[in-house]
PDB file of C-alpha atoms and ligand atoms in Angstrom:
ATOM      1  CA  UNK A   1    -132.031  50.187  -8.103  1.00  0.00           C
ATOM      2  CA  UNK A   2    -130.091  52.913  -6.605  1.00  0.00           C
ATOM      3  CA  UNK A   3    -129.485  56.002  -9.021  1.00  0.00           C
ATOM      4  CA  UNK A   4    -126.452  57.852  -9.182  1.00  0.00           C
ATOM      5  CA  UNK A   5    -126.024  61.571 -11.039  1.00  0.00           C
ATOM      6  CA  UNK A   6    -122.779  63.157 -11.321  1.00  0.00           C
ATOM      7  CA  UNK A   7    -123.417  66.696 -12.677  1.00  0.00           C
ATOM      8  CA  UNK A   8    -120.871  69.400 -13.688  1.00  0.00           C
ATOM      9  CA  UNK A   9    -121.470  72.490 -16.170  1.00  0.00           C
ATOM     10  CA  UNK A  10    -121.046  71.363 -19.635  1.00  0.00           C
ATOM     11  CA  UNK A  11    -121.440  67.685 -19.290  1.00  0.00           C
ATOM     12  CA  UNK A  12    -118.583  67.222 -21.703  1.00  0.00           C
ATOM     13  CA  UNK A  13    -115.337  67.009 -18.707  1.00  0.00           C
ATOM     14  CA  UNK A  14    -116.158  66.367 -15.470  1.00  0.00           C
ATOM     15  CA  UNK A  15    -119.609  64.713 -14.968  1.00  0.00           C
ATOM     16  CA  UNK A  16    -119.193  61.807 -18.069  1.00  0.00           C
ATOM     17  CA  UNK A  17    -115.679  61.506 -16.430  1.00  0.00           C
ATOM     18  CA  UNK A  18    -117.229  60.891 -13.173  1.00  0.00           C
ATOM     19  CA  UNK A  19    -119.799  58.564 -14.350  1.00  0.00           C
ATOM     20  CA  UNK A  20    -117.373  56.531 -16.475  1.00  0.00           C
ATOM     21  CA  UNK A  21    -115.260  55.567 -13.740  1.00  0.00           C
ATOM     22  CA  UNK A  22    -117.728  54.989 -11.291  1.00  0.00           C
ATOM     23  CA  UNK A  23    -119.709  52.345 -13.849  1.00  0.00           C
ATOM     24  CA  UNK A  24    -116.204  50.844 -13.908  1.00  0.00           C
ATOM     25  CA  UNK A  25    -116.069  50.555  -9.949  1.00  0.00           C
ATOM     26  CA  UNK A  26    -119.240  48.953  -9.562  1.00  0.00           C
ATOM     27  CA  UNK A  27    -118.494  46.604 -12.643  1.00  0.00           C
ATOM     28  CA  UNK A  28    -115.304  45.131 -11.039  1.00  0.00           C
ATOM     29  CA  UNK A  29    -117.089  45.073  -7.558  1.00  0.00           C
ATOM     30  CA  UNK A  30    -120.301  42.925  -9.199  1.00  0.00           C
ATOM     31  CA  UNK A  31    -123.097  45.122  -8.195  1.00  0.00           C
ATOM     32  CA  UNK A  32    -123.407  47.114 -11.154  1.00  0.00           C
ATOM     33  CA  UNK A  33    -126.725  45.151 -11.710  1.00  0.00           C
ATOM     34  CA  UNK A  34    -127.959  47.240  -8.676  1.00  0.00           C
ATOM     35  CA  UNK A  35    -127.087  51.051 -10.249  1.00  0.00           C
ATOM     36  CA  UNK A  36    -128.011  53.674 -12.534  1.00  0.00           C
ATOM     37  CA  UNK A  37    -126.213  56.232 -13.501  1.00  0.00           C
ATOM     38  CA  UNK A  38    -126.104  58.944 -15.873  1.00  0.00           C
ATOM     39  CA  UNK A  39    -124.438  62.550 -15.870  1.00  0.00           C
ATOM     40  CA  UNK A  40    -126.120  66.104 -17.139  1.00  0.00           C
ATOM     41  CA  UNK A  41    -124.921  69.373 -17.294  1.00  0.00           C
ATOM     42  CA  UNK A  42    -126.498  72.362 -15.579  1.00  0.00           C
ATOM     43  CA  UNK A  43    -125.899  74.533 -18.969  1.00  0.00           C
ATOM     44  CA  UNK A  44    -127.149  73.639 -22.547  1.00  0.00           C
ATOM     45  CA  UNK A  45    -124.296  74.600 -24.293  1.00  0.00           C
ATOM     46  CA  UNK A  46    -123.514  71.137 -25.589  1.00  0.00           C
ATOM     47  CA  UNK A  47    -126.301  68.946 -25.742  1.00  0.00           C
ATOM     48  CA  UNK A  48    -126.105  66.205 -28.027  1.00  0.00           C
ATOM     49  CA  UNK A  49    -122.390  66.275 -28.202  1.00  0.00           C
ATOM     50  CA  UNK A  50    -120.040  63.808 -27.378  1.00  0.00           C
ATOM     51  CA  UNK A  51    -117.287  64.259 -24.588  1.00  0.00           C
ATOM     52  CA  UNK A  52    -114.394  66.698 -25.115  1.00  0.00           C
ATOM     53  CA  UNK A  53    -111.851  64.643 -26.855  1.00  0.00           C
ATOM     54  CA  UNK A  54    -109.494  65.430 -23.905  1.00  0.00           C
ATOM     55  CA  UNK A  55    -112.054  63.586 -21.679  1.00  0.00           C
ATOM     56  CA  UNK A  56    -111.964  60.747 -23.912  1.00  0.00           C
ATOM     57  CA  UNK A  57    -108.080  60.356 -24.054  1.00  0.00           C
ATOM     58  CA  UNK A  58    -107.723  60.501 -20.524  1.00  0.00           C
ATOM     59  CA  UNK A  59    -110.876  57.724 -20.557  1.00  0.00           C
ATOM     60  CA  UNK A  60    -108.651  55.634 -22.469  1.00  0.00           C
ATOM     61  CA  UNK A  61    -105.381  56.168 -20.798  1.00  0.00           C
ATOM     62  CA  UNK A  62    -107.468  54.605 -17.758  1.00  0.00           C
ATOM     63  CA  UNK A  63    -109.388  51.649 -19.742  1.00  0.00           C
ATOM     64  CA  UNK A  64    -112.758  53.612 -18.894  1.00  0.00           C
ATOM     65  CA  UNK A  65    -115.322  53.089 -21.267  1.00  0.00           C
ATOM     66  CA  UNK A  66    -117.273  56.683 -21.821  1.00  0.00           C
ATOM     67  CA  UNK A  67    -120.986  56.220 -24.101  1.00  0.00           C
ATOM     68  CA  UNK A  68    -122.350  59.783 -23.615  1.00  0.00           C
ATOM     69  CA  UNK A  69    -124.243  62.407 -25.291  1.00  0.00           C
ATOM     70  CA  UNK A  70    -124.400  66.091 -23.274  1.00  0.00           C
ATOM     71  CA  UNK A  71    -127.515  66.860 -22.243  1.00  0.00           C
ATOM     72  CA  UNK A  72    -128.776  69.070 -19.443  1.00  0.00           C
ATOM     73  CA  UNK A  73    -130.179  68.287 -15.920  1.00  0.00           C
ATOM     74  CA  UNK A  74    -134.169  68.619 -15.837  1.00  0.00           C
ATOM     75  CA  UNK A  75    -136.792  67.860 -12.949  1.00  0.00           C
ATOM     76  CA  UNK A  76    -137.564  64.470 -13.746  1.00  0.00           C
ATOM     77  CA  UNK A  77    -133.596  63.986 -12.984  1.00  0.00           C
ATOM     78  CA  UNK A  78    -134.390  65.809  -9.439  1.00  0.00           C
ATOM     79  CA  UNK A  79    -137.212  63.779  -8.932  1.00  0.00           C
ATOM     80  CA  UNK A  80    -136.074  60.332 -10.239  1.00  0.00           C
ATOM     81  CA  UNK A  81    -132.175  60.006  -9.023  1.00  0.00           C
ATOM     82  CA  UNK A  82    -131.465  58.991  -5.354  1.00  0.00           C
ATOM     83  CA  UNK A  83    -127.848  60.696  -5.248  1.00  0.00           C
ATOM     84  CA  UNK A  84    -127.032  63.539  -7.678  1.00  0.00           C
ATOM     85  CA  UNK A  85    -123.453  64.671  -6.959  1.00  0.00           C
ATOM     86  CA  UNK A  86    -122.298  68.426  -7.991  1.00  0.00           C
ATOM     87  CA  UNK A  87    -118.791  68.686  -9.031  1.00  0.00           C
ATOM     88  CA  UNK A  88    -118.356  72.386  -8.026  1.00  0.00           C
ATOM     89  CA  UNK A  89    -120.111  75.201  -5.497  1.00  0.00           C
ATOM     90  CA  UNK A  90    -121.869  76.336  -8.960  1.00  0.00           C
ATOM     91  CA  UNK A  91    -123.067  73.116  -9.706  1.00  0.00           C
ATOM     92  CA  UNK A  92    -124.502  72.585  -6.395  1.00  0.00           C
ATOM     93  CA  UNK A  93    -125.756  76.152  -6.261  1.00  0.00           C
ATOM     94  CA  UNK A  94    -127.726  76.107  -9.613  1.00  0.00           C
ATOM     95  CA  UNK A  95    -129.112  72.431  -8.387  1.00  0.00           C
ATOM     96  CA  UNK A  96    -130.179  73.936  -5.043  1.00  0.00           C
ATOM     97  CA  UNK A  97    -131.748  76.827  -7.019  1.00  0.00           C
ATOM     98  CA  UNK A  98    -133.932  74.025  -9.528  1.00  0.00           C
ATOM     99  CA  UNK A  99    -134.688  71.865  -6.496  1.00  0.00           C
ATOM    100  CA  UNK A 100    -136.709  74.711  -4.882  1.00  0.00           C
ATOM    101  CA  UNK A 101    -138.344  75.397  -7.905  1.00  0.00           C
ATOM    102  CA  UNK A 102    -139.232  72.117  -9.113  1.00  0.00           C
ATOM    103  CA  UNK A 103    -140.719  71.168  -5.747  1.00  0.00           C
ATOM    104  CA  UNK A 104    -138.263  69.300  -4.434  1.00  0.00           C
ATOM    105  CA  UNK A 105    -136.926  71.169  -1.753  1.00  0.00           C
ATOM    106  CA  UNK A 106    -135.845  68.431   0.470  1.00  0.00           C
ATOM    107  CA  UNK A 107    -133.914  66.672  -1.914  1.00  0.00           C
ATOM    108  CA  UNK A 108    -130.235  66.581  -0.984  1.00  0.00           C
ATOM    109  CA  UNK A 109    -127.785  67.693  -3.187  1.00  0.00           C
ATOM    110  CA  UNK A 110    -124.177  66.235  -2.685  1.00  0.00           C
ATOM    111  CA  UNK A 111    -120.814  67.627  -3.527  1.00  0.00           C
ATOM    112  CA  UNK A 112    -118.321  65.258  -4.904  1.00  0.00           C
ATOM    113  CA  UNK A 113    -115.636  66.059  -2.920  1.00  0.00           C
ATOM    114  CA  UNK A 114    -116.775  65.874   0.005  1.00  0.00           C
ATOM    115  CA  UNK A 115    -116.864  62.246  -0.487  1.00  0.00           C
ATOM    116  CA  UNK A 116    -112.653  62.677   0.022  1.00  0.00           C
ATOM    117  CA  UNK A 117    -111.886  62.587   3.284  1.00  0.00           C
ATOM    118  CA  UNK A 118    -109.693  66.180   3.527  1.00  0.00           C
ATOM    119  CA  UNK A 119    -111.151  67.286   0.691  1.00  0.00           C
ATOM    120  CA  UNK A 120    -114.306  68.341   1.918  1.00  0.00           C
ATOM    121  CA  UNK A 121    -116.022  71.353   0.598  1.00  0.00           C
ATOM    122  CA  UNK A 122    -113.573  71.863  -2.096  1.00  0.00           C
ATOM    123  CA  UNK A 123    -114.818  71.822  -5.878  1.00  0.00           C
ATOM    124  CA  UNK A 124    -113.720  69.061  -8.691  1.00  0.00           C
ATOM    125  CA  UNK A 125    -111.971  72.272 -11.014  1.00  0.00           C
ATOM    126  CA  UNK A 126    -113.189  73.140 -14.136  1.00  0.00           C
ATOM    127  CA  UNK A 127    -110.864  71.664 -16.822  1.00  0.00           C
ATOM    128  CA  UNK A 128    -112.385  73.245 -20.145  1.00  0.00           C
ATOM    129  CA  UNK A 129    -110.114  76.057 -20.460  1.00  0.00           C
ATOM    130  CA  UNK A 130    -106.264  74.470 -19.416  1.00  0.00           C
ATOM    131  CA  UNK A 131    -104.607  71.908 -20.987  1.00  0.00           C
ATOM    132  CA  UNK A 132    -104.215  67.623 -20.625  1.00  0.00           C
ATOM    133  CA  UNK A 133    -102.819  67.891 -17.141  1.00  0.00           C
ATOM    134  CA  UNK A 134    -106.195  69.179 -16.069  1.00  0.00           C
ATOM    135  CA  UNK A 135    -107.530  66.254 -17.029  1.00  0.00           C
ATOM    136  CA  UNK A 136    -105.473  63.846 -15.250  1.00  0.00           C
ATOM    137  CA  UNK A 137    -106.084  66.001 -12.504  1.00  0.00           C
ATOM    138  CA  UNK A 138    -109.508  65.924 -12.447  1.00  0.00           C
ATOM    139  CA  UNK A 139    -108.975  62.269 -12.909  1.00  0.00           C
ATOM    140  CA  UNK A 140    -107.242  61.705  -9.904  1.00  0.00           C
ATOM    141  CA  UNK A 141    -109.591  63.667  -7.851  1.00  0.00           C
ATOM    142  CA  UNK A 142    -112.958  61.899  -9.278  1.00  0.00           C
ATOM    143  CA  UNK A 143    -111.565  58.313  -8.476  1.00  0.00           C
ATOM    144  CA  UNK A 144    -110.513  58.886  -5.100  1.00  0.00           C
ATOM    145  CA  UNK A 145    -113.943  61.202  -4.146  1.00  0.00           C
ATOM    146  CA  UNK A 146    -116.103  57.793  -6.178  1.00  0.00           C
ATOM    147  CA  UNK A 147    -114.467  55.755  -4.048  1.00  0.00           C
ATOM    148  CA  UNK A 148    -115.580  57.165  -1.053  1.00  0.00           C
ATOM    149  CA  UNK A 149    -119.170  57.354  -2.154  1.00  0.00           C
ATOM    150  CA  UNK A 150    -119.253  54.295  -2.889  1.00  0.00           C
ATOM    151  CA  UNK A 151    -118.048  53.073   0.710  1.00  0.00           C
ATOM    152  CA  UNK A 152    -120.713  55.137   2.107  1.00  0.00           C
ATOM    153  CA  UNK A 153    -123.799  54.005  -0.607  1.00  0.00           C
ATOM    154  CA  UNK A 154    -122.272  50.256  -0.018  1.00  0.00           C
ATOM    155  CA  UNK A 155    -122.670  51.063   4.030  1.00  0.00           C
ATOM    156  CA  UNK A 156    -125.583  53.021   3.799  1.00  0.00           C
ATOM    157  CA  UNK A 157    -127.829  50.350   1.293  1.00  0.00           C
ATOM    158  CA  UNK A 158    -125.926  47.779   2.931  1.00  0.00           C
ATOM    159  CA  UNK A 159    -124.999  46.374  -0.352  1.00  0.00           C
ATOM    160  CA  UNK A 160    -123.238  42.957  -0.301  1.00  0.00           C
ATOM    161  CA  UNK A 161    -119.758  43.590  -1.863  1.00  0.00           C
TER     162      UNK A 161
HETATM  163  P1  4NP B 201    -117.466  70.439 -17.683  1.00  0.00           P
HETATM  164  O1  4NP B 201    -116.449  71.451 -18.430  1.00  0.00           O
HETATM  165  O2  4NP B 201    -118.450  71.320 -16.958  1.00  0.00           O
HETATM  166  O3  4NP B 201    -116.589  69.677 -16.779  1.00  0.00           O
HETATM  167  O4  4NP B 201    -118.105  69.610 -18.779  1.00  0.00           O
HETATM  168  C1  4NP B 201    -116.876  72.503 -19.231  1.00  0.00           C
HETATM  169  C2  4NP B 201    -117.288  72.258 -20.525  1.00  0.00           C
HETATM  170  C3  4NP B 201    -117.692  73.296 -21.333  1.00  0.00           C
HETATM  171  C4  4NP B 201    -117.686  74.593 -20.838  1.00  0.00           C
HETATM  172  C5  4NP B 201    -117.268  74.834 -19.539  1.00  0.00           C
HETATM  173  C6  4NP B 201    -116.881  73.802 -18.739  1.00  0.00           C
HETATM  174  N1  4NP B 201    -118.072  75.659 -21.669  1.00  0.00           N
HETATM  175  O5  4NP B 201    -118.006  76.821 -21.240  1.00  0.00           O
HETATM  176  O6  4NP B 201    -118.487  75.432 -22.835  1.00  0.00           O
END
């Protein structure tokens, strides 16, 4: 079972975004049976609470199915999951930070973009503040970057498409 966490800041936009349309990926590819995935946000400011309802419209508009409650990363998440995926350079720096002091300091930390070929390096923006175009933005942005992950986990675990 290869485990997959997508993580963003309040776990209410980008991460259960994420994870919704990758579970949809490896559902109409057949090898969802061999993944786990979840999402988590770095902050605690909404655990417990469903998605923003902006994350769910746009999860409609795109027939993804989203079945999340907020809840923030911890170490059994860095020790347990195989890939977890930042969506921005504060993500990944916060992650970095609890790596080192969870005592898993060669744990790699990914950045979701960098799954996009051209897109490397660049952050998945924060949509919390702007409006319903954000989202579709954001949108756009996850499904290309989770479809080049998933190339490179199918390549990597030589997974049988
Ligand atoms: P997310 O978006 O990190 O993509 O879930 C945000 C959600 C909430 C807040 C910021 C970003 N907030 O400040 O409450």
């Amino acid at each position: 079972m290869i485990k997959v966490l997508f993580v963003c800041l309040g776990n209410i936009c980008r991460s259960p975004l994420a994870e919704a349309i990758f579970n949809k990926k490896i559902e109409e590819a057949g090898i969802h049976h061999q993944f786990k995935s979840d999402s988590a946000g770095t902050s605690d400011f909404h655990i417990g609470e469903l998605p923003d309802e902006r994350t769910i419209k746009c999860a409609g508009k795109h027939n993804l199915t989203i079945n999340h409650r907020g809840r923030q990363v911890n170490r059994t998440d860095l020790r347990d999951f195989h890939y977890i995926i930042a969506m921005d350079d504060s993500n990944l720096r916060i992650l970095n930070n609890l790596k080192e002091r969870f005592g898993f300091q060669t744990k790699q930390i990914y950045l979701m973009r960098d799954f996009a070929e051209g897109s490397e390096g660049q952050s998945v923006p924060d949509p919390y503040y702007g409006g319903e175009e954000g989202f579709e933005e954001i949108y756009t942005i996850l499904d290309e970057s989770i479809e080049g992950f998933l190339g490179k986990v199918i390549q990597t675990h030589q997974i049988y498409v």
